[in-house]
Amino acid sequence: MSGFCTLEGRLALVTGGSRGIGRAIAVELAGAGAQVVVGYRSGAEEAEAVAKEIGGRAVQADVSQPEEAARLVEEAGDLDILVNNAGLTRDGLIARMSDEDWRIVIDTNLGGVFATCRAAARGMMRRRSGAIVNLSSVVGVHGNPGQTNYAASKAGIIGFSKALARELATRNVRVNAIAPGYIETALTEVLPDSVREALLASTPLARLGAPEDVAGAVRFLCSDEASFITGEVLLVDGGLGM
Ligand code: NDP
């Protein structure tokens, strides 16, 4: 398979590939010709189904645990592409946010990115080739009430990605972040109608995004067509953050 944004012959790991945006990314990368390893935490059946559909492999690991994140990367093999998509929310206003809700969001969303990147960087540097895409959020760029933990983790991902992009650039390893707006998945299903309506009203393209909207952007950033793009934060948000 050749053509625009082909990933033929590449090996990719997508964390949180069992559902939602991660699932769409795994399908998209495989459609572009990559061999894809589907990382997941608890959705074994869903992850195995995705892996079967795309002729890939599912590997269980909790990325909030650094040693599990390292094992995941090790089991995946010599990665050309790493997509850090695994993430969660534990929303609440600051006065009532528990230490545990703070810790689990930072450890999963930001700690997971750190641990997988650390594990994958050495091999990518040695091979002088690699593309890393980390999933941030518009919430990390603009903030959102009730999401101080999530916003901190997603803003942290942007700083982390830029620093790592500078660190790895001379070895031809690119690191970029994607900041999606509101995408229809299990994560946003819980939003009250009033919030959805307000979001739609402030989104110039006047719709919520689909997981596939994000997946196409990830494919591009992983491809040779993006070979001069590193340290970028690409908003995939229907114009929300303009
Ligand atoms: P979902 O809740 O639908 O899926 C989350 C995925 O992350 C699941 O596959 C889940 O695995 C995995 N995951 C969660 N915690 C861990 C962990 N500790 N270790 C390994 N895997 C884990 O979320 P979305 O698809 O909506 O979101 C995907 C990413 O995009 C997240 O980083 C999110 O913050 C970001 N994002 C989403 C937006 C949206 O509007 N939906 C907007 C902006 C950013 P399992 O089910 O197996 O536990």
Short mmCIF file of C-alpha atoms and ligand atoms in Angstrom, two decimals:
data_model
loop_
_atom_site.label_atom_id
_atom_site.label_comp_id
_atom_site.label_asym_id
_atom_site.label_seq_id
_atom_site.Cartn_x
_atom_site.Cartn_y
_atom_site.Cartn_z
CA MET A 1 0.00 0.00 0.00
CA SER A 2 1.46 3.36 -0.95
CA GLY A 3 -0.02 6.81 -1.19
CA PHE A 4 -0.69 9.81 0.98
CA CYS A 5 -0.01 9.23 4.69
CA THR A 6 0.79 5.56 4.24
CA LEU A 7 2.18 3.79 7.31
CA GLU A 8 3.11 0.61 5.49
CA GLY A 9 5.72 -1.44 7.37
CA ARG A 10 5.47 0.60 10.59
CA LEU A 11 4.83 -0.86 14.04
CA ALA A 12 2.49 1.22 16.21
CA LEU A 13 1.30 1.09 19.82
CA VAL A 14 -1.97 2.81 20.69
CA THR A 15 -2.71 3.01 24.42
CA GLY A 16 -6.37 2.93 25.42
CA GLY A 17 -7.19 1.31 22.09
CA SER A 18 -10.12 -0.71 23.34
CA ARG A 19 -12.78 1.95 22.72
CA GLY A 20 -13.58 5.53 21.83
CA ILE A 21 -10.91 7.64 20.19
CA GLY A 22 -8.17 5.03 20.75
CA ARG A 23 -10.18 2.40 18.93
CA ALA A 24 -10.66 4.74 15.96
CA ILE A 25 -6.93 5.53 15.94
CA ALA A 26 -6.01 1.83 15.95
CA VAL A 27 -8.37 1.17 13.03
CA GLU A 28 -7.08 4.21 11.12
CA LEU A 29 -3.38 3.34 11.55
CA ALA A 30 -4.02 -0.27 10.55
CA GLY A 31 -5.96 0.96 7.52
CA ALA A 32 -2.88 2.99 6.59
CA GLY A 33 -0.81 -0.21 6.59
CA ALA A 34 0.69 -0.23 10.11
CA GLN A 35 0.92 -3.24 12.40
CA VAL A 36 -0.93 -2.10 15.50
CA VAL A 37 -0.65 -3.16 19.13
CA VAL A 38 -3.81 -2.27 21.06
CA GLY A 39 -3.11 -1.33 24.68
CA TYR A 40 -5.93 -1.52 27.20
CA ARG A 41 -6.49 -1.60 30.95
CA SER A 42 -9.78 -3.41 31.67
CA GLY A 43 -11.70 -3.85 28.41
CA ALA A 44 -10.15 -7.19 27.40
CA GLU A 45 -13.06 -8.32 25.25
CA GLU A 46 -13.30 -4.98 23.44
CA ALA A 47 -9.53 -4.78 22.92
CA GLU A 48 -9.35 -8.34 21.57
CA ALA A 49 -12.21 -7.51 19.17
CA VAL A 50 -10.36 -4.43 17.88
CA ALA A 51 -7.14 -6.43 17.49
CA LYS A 52 -8.98 -9.16 15.60
CA GLU A 53 -10.65 -6.64 13.30
CA ILE A 54 -7.35 -5.02 12.32
CA GLY A 55 -5.09 -8.08 12.41
CA GLY A 56 -3.16 -6.70 15.38
CA ARG A 57 -2.47 -7.71 18.95
CA ALA A 58 -3.96 -6.63 22.28
CA VAL A 59 -1.77 -6.14 25.36
CA GLN A 60 -3.11 -5.42 28.86
CA ALA A 61 -1.33 -2.85 31.04
CA ASP A 62 -2.28 -0.10 33.46
CA VAL A 63 -0.21 2.83 32.20
CA SER A 64 -0.54 4.69 35.51
CA GLN A 65 1.95 2.14 36.86
CA PRO A 66 5.38 2.97 35.38
CA GLU A 67 6.58 -0.64 35.39
CA GLU A 68 3.43 -1.77 33.56
CA ALA A 69 3.82 1.00 31.01
CA ALA A 70 7.42 -0.11 30.42
CA ARG A 71 6.32 -3.73 30.02
CA LEU A 72 3.66 -2.68 27.51
CA VAL A 73 6.26 -0.94 25.34
CA GLU A 74 8.63 -3.90 25.70
CA GLU A 75 5.94 -6.39 24.67
CA ALA A 76 4.91 -4.21 21.73
CA GLY A 77 8.39 -4.48 20.12
CA ASP A 78 10.55 -2.02 18.14
CA LEU A 79 8.07 0.81 17.80
CA ASP A 80 8.00 3.27 14.92
CA ILE A 81 4.88 4.95 16.29
CA LEU A 82 3.63 5.54 19.84
CA VAL A 83 0.19 7.05 20.38
CA ASN A 84 -0.57 7.92 23.99
CA ASN A 85 -4.35 8.02 24.08
CA ALA A 86 -5.22 6.31 27.39
CA GLY A 87 -6.89 8.78 29.71
CA LEU A 88 -9.65 9.32 32.20
CA THR A 89 -11.54 12.00 34.11
CA ARG A 90 -12.51 12.33 37.78
CA ASP A 91 -14.33 15.66 37.72
CA GLY A 92 -15.17 17.76 40.76
CA LEU A 93 -14.91 21.28 42.08
CA ILE A 94 -11.62 22.05 43.81
CA ALA A 95 -12.98 22.33 47.36
CA ARG A 96 -14.29 18.80 47.18
CA MET A 97 -11.66 17.13 45.05
CA SER A 98 -10.06 14.21 46.88
CA ASP A 99 -6.34 13.47 46.85
CA GLU A 100 -7.21 10.21 45.12
CA ASP A 101 -9.11 11.93 42.28
CA TRP A 102 -6.18 14.27 41.76
CA ARG A 103 -3.60 11.49 41.87
CA ILE A 104 -5.31 8.98 39.57
CA VAL A 105 -5.87 11.56 36.83
CA ILE A 106 -2.30 12.90 36.96
CA ASP A 107 -0.78 9.41 37.25
CA THR A 108 -2.83 8.02 34.37
CA ASN A 109 -2.95 10.91 31.91
CA LEU A 110 0.46 12.49 32.50
CA GLY A 111 2.38 9.74 34.29
CA GLY A 112 1.34 7.23 31.63
CA VAL A 113 2.66 9.47 28.85
CA PHE A 114 5.95 9.95 30.67
CA ALA A 115 6.45 6.24 31.34
CA THR A 116 5.65 4.97 27.84
CA CYS A 117 7.70 7.72 26.18
CA ARG A 118 10.67 6.98 28.43
CA ALA A 119 10.43 3.31 27.56
CA ALA A 120 10.04 3.90 23.81
CA ALA A 121 12.54 6.76 23.39
CA ARG A 122 15.72 4.73 23.67
CA GLY A 123 14.89 2.38 20.79
CA MET A 124 13.56 5.19 18.61
CA MET A 125 16.73 7.24 19.19
CA ARG A 126 18.91 4.23 18.38
CA ARG A 127 17.01 3.62 15.14
CA ARG A 128 17.01 7.36 14.44
CA SER A 129 13.35 7.30 13.57
CA GLY A 130 10.04 7.54 15.35
CA ALA A 131 6.80 9.44 15.74
CA ILE A 132 5.05 10.02 19.05
CA VAL A 133 1.60 11.56 19.33
CA ASN A 134 0.20 12.41 22.77
CA LEU A 135 -3.49 13.13 23.32
CA SER A 136 -4.00 16.40 25.17
CA SER A 137 -7.33 18.28 25.18
CA VAL A 138 -8.79 21.75 24.60
CA VAL A 139 -9.33 21.64 28.36
CA GLY A 140 -5.54 21.62 28.79
CA VAL A 141 -5.30 24.74 26.62
CA HIS A 142 -8.28 26.75 27.91
CA GLY A 143 -9.23 25.16 31.26
CA ASN A 144 -12.70 24.10 32.37
CA PRO A 145 -14.42 24.46 35.76
CA GLY A 146 -14.62 21.18 37.65
CA GLN A 147 -11.62 19.74 35.81
CA THR A 148 -8.54 21.17 37.54
CA ASN A 149 -6.98 17.70 37.73
CA TYR A 150 -7.75 16.83 34.10
CA ALA A 151 -6.71 20.28 32.80
CA ALA A 152 -3.42 20.07 34.71
CA SER A 153 -2.70 16.63 33.26
CA LYS A 154 -3.55 17.71 29.71
CA ALA A 155 -1.61 21.00 29.93
CA GLY A 156 1.27 18.97 31.35
CA ILE A 157 1.17 16.76 28.28
CA ILE A 158 1.70 19.82 26.07
CA GLY A 159 4.77 21.00 27.99
CA PHE A 160 6.10 17.46 28.18
CA SER A 161 5.64 16.90 24.43
CA LYS A 162 7.42 20.14 23.52
CA ALA A 163 10.34 19.39 25.83
CA LEU A 164 10.64 15.86 24.50
CA ALA A 165 10.37 17.10 20.91
CA ARG A 166 13.41 19.30 21.55
CA GLU A 167 15.26 16.45 23.26
CA LEU A 168 14.73 13.88 20.51
CA ALA A 169 14.78 16.06 17.39
CA THR A 170 18.42 15.46 16.50
CA ARG A 171 17.67 11.72 16.41
CA ASN A 172 14.82 12.23 13.94
CA VAL A 173 12.17 11.34 16.49
CA ARG A 174 9.17 13.66 16.30
CA VAL A 175 6.81 14.36 19.20
CA ASN A 176 3.48 16.13 18.72
CA ALA A 177 0.29 16.61 20.70
CA ILE A 178 -3.31 16.66 19.59
CA ALA A 179 -5.87 18.65 21.55
CA PRO A 180 -9.34 17.41 20.65
CA GLY A 181 -12.46 19.40 21.38
CA TYR A 182 -15.56 17.53 22.44
CA ILE A 183 -15.69 14.13 20.80
CA GLU A 184 -18.63 11.75 21.18
CA THR A 185 -17.38 8.84 23.32
CA ALA A 186 -18.12 7.24 26.70
CA LEU A 187 -16.06 10.03 28.27
CA THR A 188 -18.46 12.77 27.09
CA GLU A 189 -21.68 10.72 27.17
CA VAL A 190 -22.18 11.83 30.76
CA LEU A 191 -22.38 15.54 29.90
CA PRO A 192 -25.75 17.13 30.72
CA ASP A 193 -27.81 18.37 27.72
CA SER A 194 -27.30 21.98 28.77
CA VAL A 195 -23.52 21.57 28.58
CA ARG A 196 -23.74 19.87 25.19
CA GLU A 197 -25.88 22.68 23.85
CA ALA A 198 -23.48 25.31 25.16
CA LEU A 199 -20.58 23.46 23.54
CA LEU A 200 -22.34 23.23 20.22
CA ALA A 201 -23.14 26.93 20.35
CA SER A 202 -19.44 27.78 20.83
CA THR A 203 -18.18 25.39 18.14
CA PRO A 204 -18.05 27.14 14.74
CA LEU A 205 -18.50 23.84 12.89
CA ALA A 206 -21.65 23.34 15.02
CA ARG A 207 -21.25 19.66 15.83
CA LEU A 208 -19.43 17.46 18.31
CA GLY A 209 -16.47 15.61 16.83
CA ALA A 210 -16.33 11.92 15.98
CA PRO A 211 -13.44 9.66 17.04
CA GLU A 212 -12.53 9.36 13.34
CA ASP A 213 -11.94 13.13 13.18
CA VAL A 214 -9.11 12.69 15.68
CA ALA A 215 -7.82 9.47 14.14
CA GLY A 216 -7.18 11.12 10.75
CA ALA A 217 -5.08 13.83 12.40
CA VAL A 218 -3.06 11.22 14.31
CA ARG A 219 -2.38 9.29 11.10
CA PHE A 220 -1.12 12.46 9.42
CA LEU A 221 1.22 13.36 12.29
CA CYS A 222 2.64 9.81 12.30
CA SER A 223 3.27 9.80 8.55
CA ASP A 224 6.22 11.02 6.48
CA GLU A 225 3.97 13.79 5.17
CA ALA A 226 4.45 15.37 8.62
CA SER A 227 8.22 14.81 8.67
CA PHE A 228 8.99 18.52 9.31
CA ILE A 229 6.42 18.86 12.10
CA THR A 230 7.51 18.42 15.71
CA GLY A 231 6.55 20.04 19.01
CA GLU A 232 3.21 21.02 17.50
CA VAL A 233 -0.15 21.09 19.28
CA LEU A 234 -2.87 20.41 16.75
CA LEU A 235 -6.38 21.41 17.80
CA VAL A 236 -9.03 19.08 16.42
CA ASP A 237 -12.01 20.92 17.82
CA GLY A 238 -14.29 22.29 15.13
CA GLY A 239 -12.88 25.75 15.75
CA LEU A 240 -13.85 25.84 19.44
CA GLY A 241 -10.45 27.11 20.59
CA MET A 242 -9.93 29.76 17.92
P1 NDP B 1 -12.79 6.56 26.71
O1 NDP B 1 -13.15 6.70 28.13
O2 NDP B 1 -13.85 6.20 25.72
O3 NDP B 1 -11.58 5.51 26.55
C1 NDP B 1 -10.45 5.63 27.37
C2 NDP B 1 -9.45 4.56 27.04
O4 NDP B 1 -8.32 4.73 27.90
C3 NDP B 1 -9.98 3.17 27.25
O5 NDP B 1 -9.50 2.35 26.22
C4 NDP B 1 -9.37 2.77 28.59
O6 NDP B 1 -9.09 1.37 28.68
C5 NDP B 1 -8.04 3.49 28.54
N1 NDP B 1 -7.48 3.70 29.87
C6 NDP B 1 -7.98 4.44 30.89
N2 NDP B 1 -7.17 4.37 31.96
C7 NDP B 1 -6.14 3.56 31.61
C8 NDP B 1 -4.99 3.08 32.29
N3 NDP B 1 -4.70 3.42 33.56
N4 NDP B 1 -4.14 2.26 31.61
C9 NDP B 1 -4.40 1.91 30.34
N5 NDP B 1 -5.46 2.32 29.65
C10 NDP B 1 -6.34 3.13 30.28
O7 NDP B 1 -12.10 7.96 26.33
P2 NDP B 1 -12.00 8.75 24.95
O8 NDP B 1 -11.87 7.83 23.81
O9 NDP B 1 -13.07 9.78 24.93
O10 NDP B 1 -10.63 9.57 25.17
C11 NDP B 1 -9.39 9.12 24.68
C12 NDP B 1 -8.35 10.19 24.95
O11 NDP B 1 -8.71 11.41 24.34
C13 NDP B 1 -8.18 10.49 26.45
O12 NDP B 1 -6.81 10.77 26.71
C14 NDP B 1 -9.00 11.75 26.62
O13 NDP B 1 -8.57 12.53 27.69
C15 NDP B 1 -8.74 12.45 25.28
N6 NDP B 1 -9.75 13.44 24.93
C16 NDP B 1 -11.07 13.07 24.77
C17 NDP B 1 -12.03 14.02 24.44
C18 NDP B 1 -13.45 13.68 24.24
O14 NDP B 1 -14.24 14.61 24.03
N7 NDP B 1 -13.87 12.42 24.27
C19 NDP B 1 -11.64 15.43 24.27
C20 NDP B 1 -10.25 15.69 24.46
C21 NDP B 1 -9.35 14.73 24.78
P3 NDP B 1 -10.11 0.30 29.37
O15 NDP B 1 -11.49 0.65 28.86
O16 NDP B 1 -9.60 -1.00 28.89
O17 NDP B 1 -9.99 0.50 30.84
#
